[in-house]
Short mmCIF file of C-alpha atoms and ligand atoms in Angstrom, two decimals:
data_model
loop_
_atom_site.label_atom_id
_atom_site.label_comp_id
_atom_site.label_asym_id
_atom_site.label_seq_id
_atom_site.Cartn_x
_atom_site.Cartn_y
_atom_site.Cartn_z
CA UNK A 225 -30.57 13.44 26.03
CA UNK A 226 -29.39 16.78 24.55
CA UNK A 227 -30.38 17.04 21.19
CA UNK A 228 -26.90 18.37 20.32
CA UNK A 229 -25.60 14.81 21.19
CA UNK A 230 -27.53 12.95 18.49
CA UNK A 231 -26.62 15.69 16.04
CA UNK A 232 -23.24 15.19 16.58
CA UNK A 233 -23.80 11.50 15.72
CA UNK A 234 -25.46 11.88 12.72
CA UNK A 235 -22.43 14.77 11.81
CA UNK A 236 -19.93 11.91 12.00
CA UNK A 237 -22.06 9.01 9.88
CA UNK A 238 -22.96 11.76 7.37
CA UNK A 239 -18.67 12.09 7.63
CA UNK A 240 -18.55 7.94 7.45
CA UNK A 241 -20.59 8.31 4.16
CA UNK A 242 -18.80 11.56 2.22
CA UNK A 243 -15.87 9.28 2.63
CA UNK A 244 -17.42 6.14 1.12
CA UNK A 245 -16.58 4.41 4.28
CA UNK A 246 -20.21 3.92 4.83
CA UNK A 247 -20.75 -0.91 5.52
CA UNK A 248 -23.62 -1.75 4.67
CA UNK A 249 -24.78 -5.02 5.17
CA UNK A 250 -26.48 -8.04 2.72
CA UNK A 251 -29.10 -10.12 3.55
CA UNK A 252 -28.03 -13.89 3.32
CA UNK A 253 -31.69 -15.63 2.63
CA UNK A 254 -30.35 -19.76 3.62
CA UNK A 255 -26.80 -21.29 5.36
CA UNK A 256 -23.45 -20.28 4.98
CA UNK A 257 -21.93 -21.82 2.09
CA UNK A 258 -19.99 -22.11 -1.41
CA UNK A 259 -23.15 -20.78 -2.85
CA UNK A 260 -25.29 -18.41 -0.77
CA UNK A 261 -28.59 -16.79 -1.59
CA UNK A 262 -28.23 -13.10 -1.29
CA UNK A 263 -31.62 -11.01 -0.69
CA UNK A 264 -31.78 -7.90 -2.71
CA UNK A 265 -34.25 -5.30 -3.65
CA UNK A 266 -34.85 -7.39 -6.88
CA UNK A 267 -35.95 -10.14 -4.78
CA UNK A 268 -32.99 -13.27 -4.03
CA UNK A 269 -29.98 -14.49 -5.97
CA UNK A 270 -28.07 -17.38 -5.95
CA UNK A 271 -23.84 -16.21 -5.77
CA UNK A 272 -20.89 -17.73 -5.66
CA UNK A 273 -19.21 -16.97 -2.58
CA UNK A 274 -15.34 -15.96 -2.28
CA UNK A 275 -15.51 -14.12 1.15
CA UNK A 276 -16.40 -16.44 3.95
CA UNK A 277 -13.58 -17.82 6.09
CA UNK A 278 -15.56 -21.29 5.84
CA UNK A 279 -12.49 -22.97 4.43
CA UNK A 280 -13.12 -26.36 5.38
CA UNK A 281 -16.83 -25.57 4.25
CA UNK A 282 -17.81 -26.66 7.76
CA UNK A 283 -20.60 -23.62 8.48
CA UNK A 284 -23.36 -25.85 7.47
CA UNK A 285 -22.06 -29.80 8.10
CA UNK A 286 -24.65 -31.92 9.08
CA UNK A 287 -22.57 -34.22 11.54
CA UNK A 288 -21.84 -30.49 13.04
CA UNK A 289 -25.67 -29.40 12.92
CA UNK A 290 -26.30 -33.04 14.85
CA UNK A 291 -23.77 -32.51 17.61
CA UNK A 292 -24.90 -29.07 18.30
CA UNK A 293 -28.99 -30.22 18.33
CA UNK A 294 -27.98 -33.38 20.46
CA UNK A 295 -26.19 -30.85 22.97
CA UNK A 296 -29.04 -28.54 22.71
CA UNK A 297 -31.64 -31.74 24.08
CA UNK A 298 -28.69 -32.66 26.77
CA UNK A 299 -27.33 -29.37 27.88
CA UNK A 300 -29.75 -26.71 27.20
CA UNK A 301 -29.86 -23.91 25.31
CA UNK A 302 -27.60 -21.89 27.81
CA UNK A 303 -25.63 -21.67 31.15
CA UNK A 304 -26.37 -18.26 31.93
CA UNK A 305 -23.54 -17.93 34.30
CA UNK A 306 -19.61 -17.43 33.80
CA UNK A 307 -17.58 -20.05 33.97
CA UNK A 308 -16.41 -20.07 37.68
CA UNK A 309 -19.53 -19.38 39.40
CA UNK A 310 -22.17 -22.06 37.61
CA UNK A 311 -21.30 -22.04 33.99
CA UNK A 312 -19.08 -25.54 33.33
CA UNK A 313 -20.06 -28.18 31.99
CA UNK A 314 -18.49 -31.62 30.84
CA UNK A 315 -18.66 -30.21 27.33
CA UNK A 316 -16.88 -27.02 27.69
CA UNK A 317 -13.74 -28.85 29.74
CA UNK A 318 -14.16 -31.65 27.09
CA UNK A 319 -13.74 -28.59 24.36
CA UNK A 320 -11.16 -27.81 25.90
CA UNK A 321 -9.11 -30.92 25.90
CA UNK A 322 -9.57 -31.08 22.69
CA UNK A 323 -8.40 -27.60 21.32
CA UNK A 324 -5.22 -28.63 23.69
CA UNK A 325 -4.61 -32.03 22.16
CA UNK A 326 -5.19 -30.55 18.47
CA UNK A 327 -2.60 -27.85 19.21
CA UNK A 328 -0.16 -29.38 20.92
CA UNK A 329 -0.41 -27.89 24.19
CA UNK A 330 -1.38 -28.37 28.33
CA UNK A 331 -4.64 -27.00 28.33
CA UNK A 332 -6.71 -24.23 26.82
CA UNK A 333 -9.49 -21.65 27.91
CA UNK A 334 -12.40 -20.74 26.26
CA UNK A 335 -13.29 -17.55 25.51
CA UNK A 336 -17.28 -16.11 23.61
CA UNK A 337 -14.81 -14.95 20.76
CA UNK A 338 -11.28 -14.71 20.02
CA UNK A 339 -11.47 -11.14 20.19
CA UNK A 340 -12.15 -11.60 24.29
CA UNK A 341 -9.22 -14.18 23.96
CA UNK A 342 -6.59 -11.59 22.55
CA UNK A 343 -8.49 -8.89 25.02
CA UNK A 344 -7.43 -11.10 28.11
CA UNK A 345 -4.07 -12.53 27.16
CA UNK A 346 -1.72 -9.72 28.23
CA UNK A 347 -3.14 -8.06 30.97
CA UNK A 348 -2.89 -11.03 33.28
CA UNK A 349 0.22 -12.45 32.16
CA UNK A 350 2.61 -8.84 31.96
CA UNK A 351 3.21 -6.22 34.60
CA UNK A 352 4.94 -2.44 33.69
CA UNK A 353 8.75 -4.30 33.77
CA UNK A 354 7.33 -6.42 30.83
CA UNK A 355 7.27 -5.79 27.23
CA UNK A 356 5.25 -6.90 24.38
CA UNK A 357 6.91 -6.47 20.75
CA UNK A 358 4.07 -6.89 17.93
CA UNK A 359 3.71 -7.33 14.20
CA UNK A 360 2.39 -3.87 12.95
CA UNK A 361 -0.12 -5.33 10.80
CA UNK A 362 -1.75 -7.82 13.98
CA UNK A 363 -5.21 -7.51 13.88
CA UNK A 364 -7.71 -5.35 16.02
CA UNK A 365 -7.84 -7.03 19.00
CA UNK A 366 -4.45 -7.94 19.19
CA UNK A 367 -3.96 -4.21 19.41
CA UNK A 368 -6.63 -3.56 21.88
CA UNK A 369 -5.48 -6.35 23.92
CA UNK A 370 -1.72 -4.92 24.67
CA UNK A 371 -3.51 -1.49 25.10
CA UNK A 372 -5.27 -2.98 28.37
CA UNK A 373 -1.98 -4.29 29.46
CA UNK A 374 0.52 -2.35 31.67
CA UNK A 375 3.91 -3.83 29.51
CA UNK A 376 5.66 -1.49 27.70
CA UNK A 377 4.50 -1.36 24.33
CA UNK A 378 6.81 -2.12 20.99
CA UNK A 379 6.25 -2.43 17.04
CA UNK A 380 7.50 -3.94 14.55
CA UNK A 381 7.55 -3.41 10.58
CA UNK A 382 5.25 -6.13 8.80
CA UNK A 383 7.43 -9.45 8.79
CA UNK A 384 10.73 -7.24 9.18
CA UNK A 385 12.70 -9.51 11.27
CA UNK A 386 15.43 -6.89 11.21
CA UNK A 387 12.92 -4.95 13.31
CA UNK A 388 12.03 -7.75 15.34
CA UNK A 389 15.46 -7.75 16.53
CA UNK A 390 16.09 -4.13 17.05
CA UNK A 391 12.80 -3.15 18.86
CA UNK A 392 13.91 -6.70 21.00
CA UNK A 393 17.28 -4.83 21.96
CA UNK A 394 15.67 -2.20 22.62
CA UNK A 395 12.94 -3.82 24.56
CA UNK A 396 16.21 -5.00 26.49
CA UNK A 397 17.95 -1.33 26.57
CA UNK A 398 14.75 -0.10 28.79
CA UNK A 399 15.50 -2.22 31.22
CA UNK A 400 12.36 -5.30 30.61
CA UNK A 401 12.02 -8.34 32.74
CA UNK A 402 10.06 -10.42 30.42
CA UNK A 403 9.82 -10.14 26.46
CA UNK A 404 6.92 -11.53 24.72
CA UNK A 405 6.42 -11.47 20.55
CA UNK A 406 3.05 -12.01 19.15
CA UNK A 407 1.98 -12.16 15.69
CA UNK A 408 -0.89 -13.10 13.43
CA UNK A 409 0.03 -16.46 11.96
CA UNK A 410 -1.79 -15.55 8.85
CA UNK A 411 -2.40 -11.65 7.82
CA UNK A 412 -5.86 -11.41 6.79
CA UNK A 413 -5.24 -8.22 4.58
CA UNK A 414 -2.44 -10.32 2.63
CA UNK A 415 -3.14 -13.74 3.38
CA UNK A 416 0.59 -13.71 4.06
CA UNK A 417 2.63 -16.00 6.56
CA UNK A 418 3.98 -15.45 9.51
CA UNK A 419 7.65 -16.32 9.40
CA UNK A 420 7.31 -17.98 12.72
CA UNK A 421 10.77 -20.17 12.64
CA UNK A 422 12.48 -16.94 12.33
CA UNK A 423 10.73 -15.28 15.11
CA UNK A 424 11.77 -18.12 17.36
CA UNK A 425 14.91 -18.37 16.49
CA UNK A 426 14.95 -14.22 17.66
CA UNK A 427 13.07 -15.19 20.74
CA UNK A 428 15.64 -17.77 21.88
CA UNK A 429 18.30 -15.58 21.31
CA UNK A 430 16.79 -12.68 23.30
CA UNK A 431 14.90 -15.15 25.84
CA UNK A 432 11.14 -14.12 24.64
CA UNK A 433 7.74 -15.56 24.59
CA UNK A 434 6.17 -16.05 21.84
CA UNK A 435 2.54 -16.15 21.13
CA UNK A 436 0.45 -16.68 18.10
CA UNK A 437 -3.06 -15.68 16.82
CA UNK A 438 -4.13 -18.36 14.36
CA UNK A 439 -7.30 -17.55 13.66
CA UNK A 440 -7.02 -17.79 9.99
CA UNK A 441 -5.05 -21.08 10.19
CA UNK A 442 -6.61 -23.31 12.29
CA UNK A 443 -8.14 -25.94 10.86
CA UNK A 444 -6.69 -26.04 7.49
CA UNK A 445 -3.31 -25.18 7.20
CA UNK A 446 -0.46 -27.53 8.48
CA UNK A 447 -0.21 -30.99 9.05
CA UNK A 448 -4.00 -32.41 10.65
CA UNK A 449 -5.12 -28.54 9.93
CA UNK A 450 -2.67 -27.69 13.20
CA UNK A 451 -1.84 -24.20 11.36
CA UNK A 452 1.34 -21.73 10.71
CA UNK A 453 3.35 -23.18 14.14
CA UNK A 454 3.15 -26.80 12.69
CA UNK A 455 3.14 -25.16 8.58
CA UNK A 456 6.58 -23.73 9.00
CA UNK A 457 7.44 -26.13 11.33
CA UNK A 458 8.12 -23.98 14.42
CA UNK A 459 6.40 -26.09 16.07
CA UNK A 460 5.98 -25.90 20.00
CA UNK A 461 8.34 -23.39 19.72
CA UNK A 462 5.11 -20.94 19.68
CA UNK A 463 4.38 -20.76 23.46
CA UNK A 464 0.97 -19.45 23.26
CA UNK A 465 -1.71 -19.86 20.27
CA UNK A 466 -5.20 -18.11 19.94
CA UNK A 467 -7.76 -19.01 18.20
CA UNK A 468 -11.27 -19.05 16.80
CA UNK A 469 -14.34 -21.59 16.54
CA UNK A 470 -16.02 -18.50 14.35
CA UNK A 471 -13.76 -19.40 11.25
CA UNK A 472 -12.62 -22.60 9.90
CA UNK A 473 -13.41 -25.19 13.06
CA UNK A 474 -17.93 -24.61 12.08
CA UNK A 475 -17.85 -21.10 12.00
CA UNK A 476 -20.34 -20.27 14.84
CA UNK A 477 -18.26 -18.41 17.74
CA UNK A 478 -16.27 -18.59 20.34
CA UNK A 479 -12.40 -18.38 20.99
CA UNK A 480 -9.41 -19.51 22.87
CA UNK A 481 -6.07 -19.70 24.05
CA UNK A 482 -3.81 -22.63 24.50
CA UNK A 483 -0.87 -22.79 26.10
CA UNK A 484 1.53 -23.95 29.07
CA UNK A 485 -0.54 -25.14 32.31
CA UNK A 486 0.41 -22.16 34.18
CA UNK A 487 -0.63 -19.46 31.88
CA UNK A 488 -3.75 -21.47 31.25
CA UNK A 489 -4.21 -21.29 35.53
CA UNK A 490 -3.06 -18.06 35.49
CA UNK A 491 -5.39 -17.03 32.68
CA UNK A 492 -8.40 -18.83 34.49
CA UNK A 493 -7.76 -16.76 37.78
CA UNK A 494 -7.86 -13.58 35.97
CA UNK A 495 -8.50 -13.25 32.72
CA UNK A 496 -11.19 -10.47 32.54
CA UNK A 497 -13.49 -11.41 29.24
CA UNK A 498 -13.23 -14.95 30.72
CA UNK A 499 -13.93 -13.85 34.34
CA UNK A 500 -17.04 -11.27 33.68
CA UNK A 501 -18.68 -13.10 30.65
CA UNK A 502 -21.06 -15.66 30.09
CA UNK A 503 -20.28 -19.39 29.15
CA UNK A 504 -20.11 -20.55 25.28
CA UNK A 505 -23.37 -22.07 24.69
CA UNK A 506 -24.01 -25.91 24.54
CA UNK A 507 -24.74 -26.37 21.43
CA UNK A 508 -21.58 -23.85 20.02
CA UNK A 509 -19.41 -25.94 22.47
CA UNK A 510 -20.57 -29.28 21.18
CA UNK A 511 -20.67 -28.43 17.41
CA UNK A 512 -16.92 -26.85 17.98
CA UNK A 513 -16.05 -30.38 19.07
CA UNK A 514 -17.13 -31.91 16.70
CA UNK A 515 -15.83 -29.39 13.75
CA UNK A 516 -12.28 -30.19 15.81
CA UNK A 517 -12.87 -33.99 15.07
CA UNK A 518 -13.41 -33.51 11.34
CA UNK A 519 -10.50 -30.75 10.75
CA UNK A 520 -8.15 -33.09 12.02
CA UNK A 521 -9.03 -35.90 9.51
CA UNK A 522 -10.03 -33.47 6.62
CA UNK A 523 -6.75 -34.13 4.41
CA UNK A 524 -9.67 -34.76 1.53
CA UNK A 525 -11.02 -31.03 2.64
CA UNK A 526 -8.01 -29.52 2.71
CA UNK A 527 -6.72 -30.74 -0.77
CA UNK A 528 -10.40 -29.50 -2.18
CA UNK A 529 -8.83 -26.16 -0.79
CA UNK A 530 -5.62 -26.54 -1.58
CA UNK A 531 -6.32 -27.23 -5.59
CA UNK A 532 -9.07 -24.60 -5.89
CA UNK A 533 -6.31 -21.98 -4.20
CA UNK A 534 -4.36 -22.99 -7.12
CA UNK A 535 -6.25 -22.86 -9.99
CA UNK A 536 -7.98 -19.70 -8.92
CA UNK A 537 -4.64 -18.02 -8.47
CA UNK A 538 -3.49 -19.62 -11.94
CA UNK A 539 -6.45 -18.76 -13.64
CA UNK A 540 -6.48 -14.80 -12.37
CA UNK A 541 -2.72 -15.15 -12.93
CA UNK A 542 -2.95 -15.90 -16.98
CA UNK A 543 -5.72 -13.77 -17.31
CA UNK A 544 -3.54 -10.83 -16.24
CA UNK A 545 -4.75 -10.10 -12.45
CA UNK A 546 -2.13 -8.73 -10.41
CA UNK A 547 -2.56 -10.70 -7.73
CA UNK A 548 -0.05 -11.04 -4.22
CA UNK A 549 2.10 -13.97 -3.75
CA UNK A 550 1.14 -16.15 -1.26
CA UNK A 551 0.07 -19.93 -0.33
CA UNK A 552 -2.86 -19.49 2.03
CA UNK A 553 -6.64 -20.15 0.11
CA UNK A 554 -6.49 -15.76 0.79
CA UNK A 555 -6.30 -14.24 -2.27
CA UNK A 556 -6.00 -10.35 -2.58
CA UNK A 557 -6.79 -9.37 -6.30
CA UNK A 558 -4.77 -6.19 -6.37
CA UNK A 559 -6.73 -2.68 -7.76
CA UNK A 560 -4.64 0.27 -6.68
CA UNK A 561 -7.49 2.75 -6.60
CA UNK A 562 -10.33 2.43 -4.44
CA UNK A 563 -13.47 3.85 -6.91
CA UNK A 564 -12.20 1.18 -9.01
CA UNK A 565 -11.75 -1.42 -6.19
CA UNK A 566 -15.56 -0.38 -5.80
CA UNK A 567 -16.27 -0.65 -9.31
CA UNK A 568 -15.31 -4.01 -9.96
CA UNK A 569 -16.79 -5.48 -6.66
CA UNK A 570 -19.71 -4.21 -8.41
CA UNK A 571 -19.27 -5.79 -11.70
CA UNK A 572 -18.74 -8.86 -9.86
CA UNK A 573 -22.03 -8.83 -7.98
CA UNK A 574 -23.55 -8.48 -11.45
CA UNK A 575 -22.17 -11.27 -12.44
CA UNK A 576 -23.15 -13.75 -9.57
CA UNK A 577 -20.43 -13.58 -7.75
CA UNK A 578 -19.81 -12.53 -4.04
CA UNK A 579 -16.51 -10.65 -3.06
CA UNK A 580 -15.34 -7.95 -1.01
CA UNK A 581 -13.29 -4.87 -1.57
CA UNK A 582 -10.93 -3.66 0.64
CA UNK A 583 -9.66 -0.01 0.26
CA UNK A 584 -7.93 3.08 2.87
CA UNK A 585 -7.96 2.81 5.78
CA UNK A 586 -7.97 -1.06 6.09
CA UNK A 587 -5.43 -1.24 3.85
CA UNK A 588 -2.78 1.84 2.62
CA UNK A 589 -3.49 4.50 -0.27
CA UNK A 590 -3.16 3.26 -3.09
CA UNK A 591 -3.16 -0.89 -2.02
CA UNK A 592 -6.73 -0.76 -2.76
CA UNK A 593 -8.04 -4.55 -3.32
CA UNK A 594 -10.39 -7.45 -3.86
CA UNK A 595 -10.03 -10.29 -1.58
CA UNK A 596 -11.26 -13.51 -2.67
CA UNK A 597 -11.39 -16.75 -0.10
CA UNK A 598 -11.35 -20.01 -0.93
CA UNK A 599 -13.58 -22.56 0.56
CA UNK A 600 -13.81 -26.45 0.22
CA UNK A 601 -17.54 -25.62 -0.06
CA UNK A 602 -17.21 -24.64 -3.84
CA UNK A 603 -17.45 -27.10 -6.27
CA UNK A 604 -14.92 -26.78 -9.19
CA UNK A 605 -17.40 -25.53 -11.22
CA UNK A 606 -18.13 -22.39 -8.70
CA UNK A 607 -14.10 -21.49 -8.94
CA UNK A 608 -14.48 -21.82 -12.86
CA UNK A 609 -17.43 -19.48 -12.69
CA UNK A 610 -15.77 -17.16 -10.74
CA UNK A 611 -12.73 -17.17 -12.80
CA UNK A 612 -14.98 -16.18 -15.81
CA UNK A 613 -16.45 -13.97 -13.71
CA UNK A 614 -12.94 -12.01 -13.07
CA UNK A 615 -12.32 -11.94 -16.86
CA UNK A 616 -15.37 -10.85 -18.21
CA UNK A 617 -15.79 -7.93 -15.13
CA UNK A 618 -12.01 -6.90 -15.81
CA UNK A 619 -12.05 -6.75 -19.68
CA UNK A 620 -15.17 -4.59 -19.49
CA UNK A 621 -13.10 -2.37 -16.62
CA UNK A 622 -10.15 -2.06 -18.99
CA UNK A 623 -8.20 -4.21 -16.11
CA UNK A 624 -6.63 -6.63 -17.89
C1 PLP B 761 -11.24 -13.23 13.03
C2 PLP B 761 -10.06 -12.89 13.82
C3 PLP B 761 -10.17 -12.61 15.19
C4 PLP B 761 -11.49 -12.52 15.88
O1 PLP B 761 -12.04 -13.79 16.04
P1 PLP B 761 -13.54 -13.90 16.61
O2 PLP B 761 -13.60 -15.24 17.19
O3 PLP B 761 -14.44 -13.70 15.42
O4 PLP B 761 -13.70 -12.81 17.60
C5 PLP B 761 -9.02 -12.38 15.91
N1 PLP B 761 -7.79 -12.41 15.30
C6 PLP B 761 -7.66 -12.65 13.98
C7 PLP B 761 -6.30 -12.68 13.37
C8 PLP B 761 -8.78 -12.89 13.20
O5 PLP B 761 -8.65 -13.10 11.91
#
C-alpha cells in the first residue's frame, strides 16, 4: 500500500474530528434495557436509558431468549448458505408467514437487515420508464436503495403533499409507466408521522404504488402494534411495507418486505441482498417469531409506552423544554445550537442518564437536538428520574 493512501485517511478522520463529527462508541457492560450499565474509564454505571428503539422492551425477554436457545439446539447456530441454494428452513418460511399475517399481506421475504430490504426493493421491481417519488427526509437506505435502481428519480418536501402531487405530475409529464411513492412511516429525526391516508388518496388519483418503511412502527404503534398503515388507518392501501426485527419485534437483526404475492416472487427471483447473502440465523429467526407473537398481544406494553410518552412529554413540557409535537414514544428535546446540544448530553450523562444528541449534518443548522426514546422497559420511576434529570441539567445550562 502507498503510504500516501493511509495518510490521506488519517487527513479526513483528523477532518471528521475538527468538525466534532468524530462517534465514538460506549461500552454497554449487561443486556439491552430500561436501565443499562455503561463501562467508563471510572469503572461501570448504572443509566437510565432514553435511546434504544426497544419500545416494547423486548431486547432482553426471556420467552424471546428461550425461543432463540431452543432454535439454537434444533436448527443450529447457522445455515451458511443463501436462501435458494441450501439456506431454508421451516423457521425462516414460518417467519415469514408470520410477518405476512401480522401485516396484512400475501407473503414476505426476509432480508439480514432492513437496510438490504430497502437496498433490494426497487431495483427488481422498476425499469428506466418507471419512477420513484420519495419523502426527502426517508432514511439512508431508502436513498441508497432508489440510487441502485434504473427509475427515474423524484423528491419530495418533508410531508408536503402539495409536492407529492406536483413531482407526481411531473413524474407523469416525463412520460413514466409506473409511479411508486415511498415514505418512512415514522421519521426518526422527528418522530413525526407519515400522513399515509393522504398519500393514498394522491396515489389513487395518479395510479401509484405505494410503499412504506416501518421500521420505527412495527410493533407498537397501531392497532395489535400493526404500525402507521393501520395508525392512520390507510390500511392495505400501503402496497408494500418494510421492516425490521433489529427494533421493536426483539431487537436482534434482520429485515423484510411484505407485500402482494407477485412482488414477493418477483423479489425472491432477484432481489440482490436476498440473492448473494447469507440466511438469518436460527436462533434470530426463531426469537423474531416469537417477539411477533408477543407484539401482537402487547396492548399492556404498549399502554406502558404510551403513558410514559406522555408524561415525559408533559413533564419536559411544564418544565419549559421546547420540545416537537408529535405522538410517537420519539421525543426530540429541541437545542438550536449544537456545542450546547453537546453540552447538555453531557450534563445528562452526569446525571445517570443515557441520551443522544443529534446536531448538522443529521439534522439542519441550527435544529440541533436531544432525542429521547421511550421504552416499556422503564419503570415509572426511570421516566421520573429522567425528568429530574432534564430539569436539574437545563437550569444549570440556563435552558429553561
Ligand atoms: C433502523 C432503520 C432501518 C434499518 O434497519 P436495520 O434492520 O437496522 O438495517 C431502515 N429504515 C428505517 C426507517 C430505520 O429506522
Amino acid at each position: 500500500m502507498t503510504p500516501d493512501f493511509l495518510s490521506h485517511i488519517e487527513g479526513v478522520l483528523a477532518g471528521i474530528e475538527a468538525d466534532g463529527l468524530y462517534k465514538r462508541e460506549r461500552l454497554i457492560a449487561g443486556t439491552q434495557s430500561g436501565r443499562i450499565r455503561v463501562r467508563g474509564p471510572g469503572g461501570e454505571r448504572q443509566m437510565v436509558n432514553l435511546c434504544a428503539n426497544n419500545y416494547l422492551g423486548l431486547a432482553d425477554n426471556a420467552e424471546i431468549k428461550a425461543a432463540a436457545r431452543q432454535a439454537l439446539d434444533d436448527y443450529g447456530f447457522g445455515m451458511a448458505s443463501v436462501r435458494f441454494i441450501c439456506g431454508t428452513q421451516m423457521l425462516h418460511r414460518e417467519l415469514e408467514h408470520a410477518v405476512a399475517a401480522y401485516l396484512g399481506k400475501d407473503d414476505a421475504i426476509l432480508f439480514a437487515a432492513c437496510f438490504d430490504a430497502n437496498g433490494a426493493l426497487f431495483e427488481p421491481l422498476l425499469g428506466p420508464e418507471d419512477a420513484i417519488i420519495s419523502d426527502s427526509l426517508n432514511h439512508a437506505s431508502i436513498i441508497d436503495g432508489v440510487r441502485l435502481s434504473k427509475a427515474k428519480r423524484f423528491r419530495y418536501a418533508p410531508g408536503d403533499m402539495n409536492d407529492l402531487e406536483a413531482q407526481l405530475r411531473q413524474a407523469d409529464a416525463e412520460g413514466a409507466r409506473f409511479r411508486l411513492i415511498v415514505t418512512d412511516g415514522v421519521f426518526s429525526m422527528d418522530g413525526h408521522i407519515a400522513r399515509l391516508p393522504e398519500i393514498c388518496d394522491l396515489a389513487e388519483r395518479f395510479g401509484a404504488i405505494v410503499a412504506v418503511d416501518d421500521c420505527h412502527a412495527t410493533g407498537h404503534l397501531g392497532d395489535q402494534g400493526r404500525g402507521t398503515p393501520a395508525l392512520t388507518g390507510a390500511g392495505d392501501r400501503v402496497d408494500i411495507v418494510t421492516g425490521t426485527f433489529g427494533k421493536t419485534l426483539g431487537g436482534a437483526m434482520g429485515g423484510f418486505i411484505a407485500a402482494s404475492q407477485p412482488i414477493i416472487d418477483l423479489l425472491r427471483q432477484q432481489a440482490r441482498p436476498y440473492l448473494f447473502s447469507n440466511s438469518l440465523a436460527p436462533a434470530v429467526a426463531a426469537g423474531s417469531l416469537k417477539a411477533i407473537e408477543i407484539a401482537r398481544e402487547a396492548d399492556d406494553l404498549r399502554a406502558r409506552l404510551a403513558r410514559h410518552t406522555a408524561r415525559f412529554r408533559q413533564g419536559l413540557t411544564e418544565a419549559g423544554f421546547t420540545l416537537l409535537p408529535g405522538e410517537t414514544p420519539i421525543i426530540p428535546v429541541m437545542l438550536g445550537d449544537a456545542v450546547l446540544a453537546q453540552r447538555m448530553a453531557g450534563a445528562l450523562d452526569e446525571r445517570g442518564v443515557y441520551v443522544a444528541g443529534f446536531f448538522y449534518p443529521v439534522v439542519p443548522q441550527g435544529r440541533a437536538r436531544i432525542r429521547t426514546q421511550m421504552s416499556a422497559a422503564l419503570t415509572d420511576e426511570d421516566v421520573t428520574f429522567a425528568i429530574d434529570a432534564f430539569k436539574d441539567a437545563g437550569r444549570t445550562l440556563g435552558i429553561i
